Amino acid sequence: MDNMNTHVNLTIDLNRPLLKEGPDFLSHKVIIKTNEYAYLRPTITAMLFCMVYIVIGSCLIGLAIYLLIMSIKYDLVIFVGGFGIAITTFGLTLIQPFLRRASFDKTSGVFDNRRDRDVKLHHITSLQINNKRVQRKHALSYHCFELNLLTEHGRRINLLNHNNEAQLLNDAQLLAAFLNVEITDCRREIIL
């Protein structure tokens, strides 16, 4: 019976990033629409990056249809069409996270990122900034930054994850003022 009343204290390592990877470009910005509503909007650059794959893949599918009508080289049609379908599918998979809108709504009192369980705004204790070094096997390594939401119940939820430090700091300040919370800066110096 005593085991049920035992309280366990757990510590969270705030210096450890939540995500291992991150884009090498500015992916999202914080937009404060009114005093009651804020959301994360994908940048045009991020959307164009994904759209390139979708457009190229669609063009290859169109080319495969044209080749099917104009010739009898079915092996070429299958190759070009299959390649087009694969590239289009990859582009659609890439764009999915950018189309999900994460929002802070003071009217309903809820943060909703359409991925994690909703968080009541009054449970948010602070925002946290982390940095990390993304290492690629066959490409250059780069710095990346995270903006995380911390709750009074010990949850950490990632909000932003990209390599534009100045924009991330600006977004953190905007969001902290909107939510009336502090920013916990856990960035550490990374020596190359």
Short mmCIF file of C-alpha atoms in Angstrom, two decimals:
data_model
loop_
_atom_site.label_atom_id
_atom_site.label_comp_id
_atom_site.label_asym_id
_atom_site.label_seq_id
_atom_site.Cartn_x
_atom_site.Cartn_y
_atom_site.Cartn_z
CA MET A 1 0.00 0.00 0.00
CA ASP A 2 2.89 2.40 0.70
CA ASN A 3 4.15 2.00 -2.87
CA MET A 4 1.03 3.71 -4.22
CA ASN A 5 1.70 6.88 -2.21
CA THR A 6 5.40 7.12 -3.06
CA HIS A 7 6.30 10.32 -4.93
CA VAL A 8 9.09 10.04 -7.50
CA ASN A 9 11.08 13.11 -8.58
CA LEU A 10 12.27 12.97 -12.15
CA THR A 11 14.61 15.47 -13.73
CA ILE A 12 14.53 16.47 -17.36
CA ASP A 13 17.80 17.22 -19.14
CA LEU A 14 16.93 20.54 -20.77
CA ASN A 15 20.29 20.70 -22.52
CA ARG A 16 19.45 17.65 -24.62
CA PRO A 17 17.66 18.56 -27.87
CA LEU A 18 14.30 16.91 -28.50
CA LEU A 19 14.97 16.24 -32.17
CA LYS A 20 18.13 14.77 -33.66
CA GLU A 21 17.80 16.32 -37.12
CA GLY A 22 16.69 19.70 -38.40
CA PRO A 23 16.51 21.59 -41.68
CA ASP A 24 19.38 23.67 -42.99
CA PHE A 25 16.97 26.49 -43.87
CA LEU A 26 14.33 28.63 -42.18
CA SER A 27 11.22 26.43 -42.12
CA HIS A 28 8.61 28.32 -40.02
CA LYS A 29 7.93 31.70 -38.47
CA VAL A 30 5.70 32.74 -35.57
CA ILE A 31 2.78 34.92 -36.66
CA ILE A 32 0.82 36.89 -34.06
CA LYS A 33 -2.51 37.46 -35.81
CA THR A 34 -4.35 39.21 -32.98
CA ASN A 35 -3.91 39.55 -29.23
CA GLU A 36 -5.90 36.32 -29.00
CA TYR A 37 -4.35 34.11 -31.71
CA ALA A 38 -0.85 33.12 -32.82
CA TYR A 39 0.36 30.35 -35.12
CA LEU A 40 3.42 28.89 -36.83
CA ARG A 41 3.50 29.52 -40.58
CA PRO A 42 5.80 27.69 -43.00
CA THR A 43 8.06 29.94 -45.03
CA ILE A 44 7.82 30.25 -48.81
CA THR A 45 11.31 28.75 -49.11
CA ALA A 46 10.24 25.61 -47.25
CA MET A 47 7.11 25.22 -49.34
CA LEU A 48 9.03 25.79 -52.60
CA PHE A 49 11.58 23.17 -51.58
CA CYS A 50 8.78 20.59 -51.32
CA MET A 51 6.94 21.85 -54.39
CA VAL A 52 10.01 21.29 -56.59
CA TYR A 53 9.71 17.55 -55.99
CA ILE A 54 5.96 17.56 -56.60
CA VAL A 55 6.25 19.55 -59.85
CA ILE A 56 9.16 17.49 -61.24
CA GLY A 57 7.41 14.25 -60.33
CA SER A 58 4.16 15.42 -61.92
CA CYS A 59 6.02 16.42 -65.09
CA LEU A 60 7.60 12.97 -65.25
CA ILE A 61 4.17 11.35 -64.85
CA GLY A 62 2.88 13.59 -67.65
CA LEU A 63 5.85 12.60 -69.80
CA ALA A 64 5.13 8.93 -69.12
CA ILE A 65 1.52 9.41 -70.23
CA TYR A 66 2.71 11.21 -73.39
CA LEU A 67 5.21 8.40 -74.13
CA LEU A 68 2.48 5.82 -73.60
CA ILE A 69 0.27 7.54 -76.17
CA MET A 70 3.03 8.29 -78.69
CA SER A 71 5.19 5.16 -78.59
CA ILE A 72 5.23 1.50 -77.81
CA LYS A 73 8.28 1.59 -75.53
CA TYR A 74 6.51 0.34 -72.44
CA ASP A 75 9.71 -0.23 -70.47
CA LEU A 76 10.58 3.50 -70.79
CA VAL A 77 7.01 4.45 -69.87
CA ILE A 78 7.13 2.25 -66.77
CA PHE A 79 10.55 3.62 -65.75
CA VAL A 80 9.65 7.31 -66.25
CA GLY A 81 6.17 6.86 -64.71
CA GLY A 82 7.49 4.94 -61.72
CA PHE A 83 10.23 7.49 -61.14
CA GLY A 84 7.66 10.31 -61.42
CA ILE A 85 5.32 8.63 -58.93
CA ALA A 86 8.21 8.09 -56.49
CA ILE A 87 9.38 11.72 -56.68
CA THR A 88 5.82 13.08 -56.36
CA THR A 89 5.16 10.84 -53.36
CA PHE A 90 8.41 12.02 -51.76
CA GLY A 91 7.40 15.67 -52.28
CA LEU A 92 3.94 15.06 -50.81
CA THR A 93 5.52 13.34 -47.81
CA LEU A 94 7.90 16.29 -47.31
CA ILE A 95 5.14 18.90 -47.46
CA GLN A 96 2.83 17.18 -44.94
CA PRO A 97 4.47 18.62 -41.76
CA PHE A 98 4.43 22.11 -43.28
CA LEU A 99 0.68 21.96 -43.91
CA ARG A 100 -0.16 21.17 -40.25
CA ARG A 101 -0.80 24.43 -38.45
CA ALA A 102 0.29 24.74 -34.82
CA SER A 103 -1.70 27.44 -33.05
CA PHE A 104 -2.04 29.25 -29.74
CA ASP A 105 -5.63 30.33 -29.14
CA LYS A 106 -6.29 32.47 -26.08
CA THR A 107 -10.06 32.36 -26.72
CA SER A 108 -10.17 28.58 -26.22
CA GLY A 109 -7.07 28.65 -23.97
CA VAL A 110 -5.37 25.86 -25.93
CA PHE A 111 -2.17 25.17 -27.86
CA ASP A 112 -2.84 22.69 -30.67
CA ASN A 113 -0.17 21.37 -33.03
CA ARG A 114 -2.36 18.57 -34.47
CA ARG A 115 0.27 16.03 -33.48
CA ASP A 116 0.57 15.97 -29.69
CA ARG A 117 -2.14 16.16 -27.07
CA ASP A 118 -3.48 19.73 -26.70
CA VAL A 119 -1.93 21.90 -23.97
CA LYS A 120 -3.86 24.44 -21.95
CA LEU A 121 -2.11 27.80 -22.26
CA HIS A 122 -2.07 28.37 -18.49
CA HIS A 123 -0.02 25.13 -18.13
CA ILE A 124 2.82 26.56 -20.25
CA THR A 125 5.62 27.65 -17.91
CA SER A 126 8.31 28.77 -20.37
CA LEU A 127 9.85 28.46 -23.80
CA GLN A 128 13.21 26.78 -24.19
CA ILE A 129 15.92 27.39 -26.79
CA ASN A 130 18.45 24.64 -27.57
CA ASN A 131 21.14 24.31 -30.17
CA LYS A 132 22.66 21.25 -31.76
CA ARG A 133 25.04 20.27 -34.48
CA VAL A 134 23.50 18.15 -37.23
CA GLN A 135 26.14 15.78 -38.59
CA ARG A 136 25.70 14.26 -42.03
CA LYS A 137 27.67 11.25 -43.23
CA HIS A 138 28.24 12.49 -46.77
CA ALA A 139 27.56 16.22 -46.49
CA LEU A 140 28.61 19.25 -44.48
CA SER A 141 27.53 19.48 -40.86
CA TYR A 142 25.60 22.54 -39.70
CA HIS A 143 24.14 24.18 -36.60
CA CYS A 144 20.44 23.91 -35.86
CA PHE A 145 18.23 25.44 -33.17
CA GLU A 146 15.08 24.30 -31.39
CA LEU A 147 12.34 26.27 -29.71
CA ASN A 148 10.46 24.04 -27.26
CA LEU A 149 7.44 24.59 -25.08
CA LEU A 150 7.73 23.57 -21.40
CA THR A 151 4.68 22.79 -19.27
CA GLU A 152 4.13 22.63 -15.54
CA HIS A 153 3.55 18.87 -15.88
CA GLY A 154 7.03 18.25 -17.27
CA ARG A 155 6.19 18.02 -20.96
CA ARG A 156 8.50 19.41 -23.62
CA ILE A 157 6.98 19.94 -27.05
CA ASN A 158 8.97 21.08 -30.07
CA LEU A 159 7.65 24.22 -31.77
CA LEU A 160 10.41 25.26 -34.18
CA ASN A 161 13.47 23.44 -35.49
CA HIS A 162 15.71 25.15 -38.07
CA ASN A 163 19.11 26.77 -38.54
CA ASN A 164 18.23 30.49 -38.54
CA GLU A 165 19.26 31.55 -35.04
CA ALA A 166 18.27 35.22 -35.37
CA GLN A 167 14.75 34.37 -36.57
CA LEU A 168 14.33 31.71 -33.87
CA LEU A 169 15.33 34.20 -31.15
CA ASN A 170 12.91 36.78 -32.58
CA ASP A 171 10.11 34.20 -32.75
CA ALA A 172 10.85 33.09 -29.17
CA GLN A 173 10.57 36.69 -27.92
CA LEU A 174 7.30 37.26 -29.82
CA LEU A 175 5.78 34.07 -28.51
CA ALA A 176 7.03 34.62 -24.94
CA ALA A 177 5.42 38.07 -24.91
CA PHE A 178 2.19 36.65 -26.37
CA LEU A 179 2.03 33.86 -23.76
CA ASN A 180 3.50 35.99 -20.96
CA VAL A 181 6.16 33.38 -20.12
CA GLU A 182 9.94 33.43 -19.77
CA ILE A 183 12.52 32.07 -22.20
CA THR A 184 14.97 29.47 -20.88
CA ASP A 185 18.09 29.73 -23.02
CA CYS A 186 19.92 26.38 -22.99
CA ARG A 187 22.21 27.10 -25.92
CA ARG A 188 25.76 26.02 -25.39
CA GLU A 189 28.86 26.92 -27.32
CA ILE A 190 29.69 24.40 -29.98
CA ILE A 191 33.36 24.26 -30.90
CA LEU A 192 34.16 23.16 -34.42
#
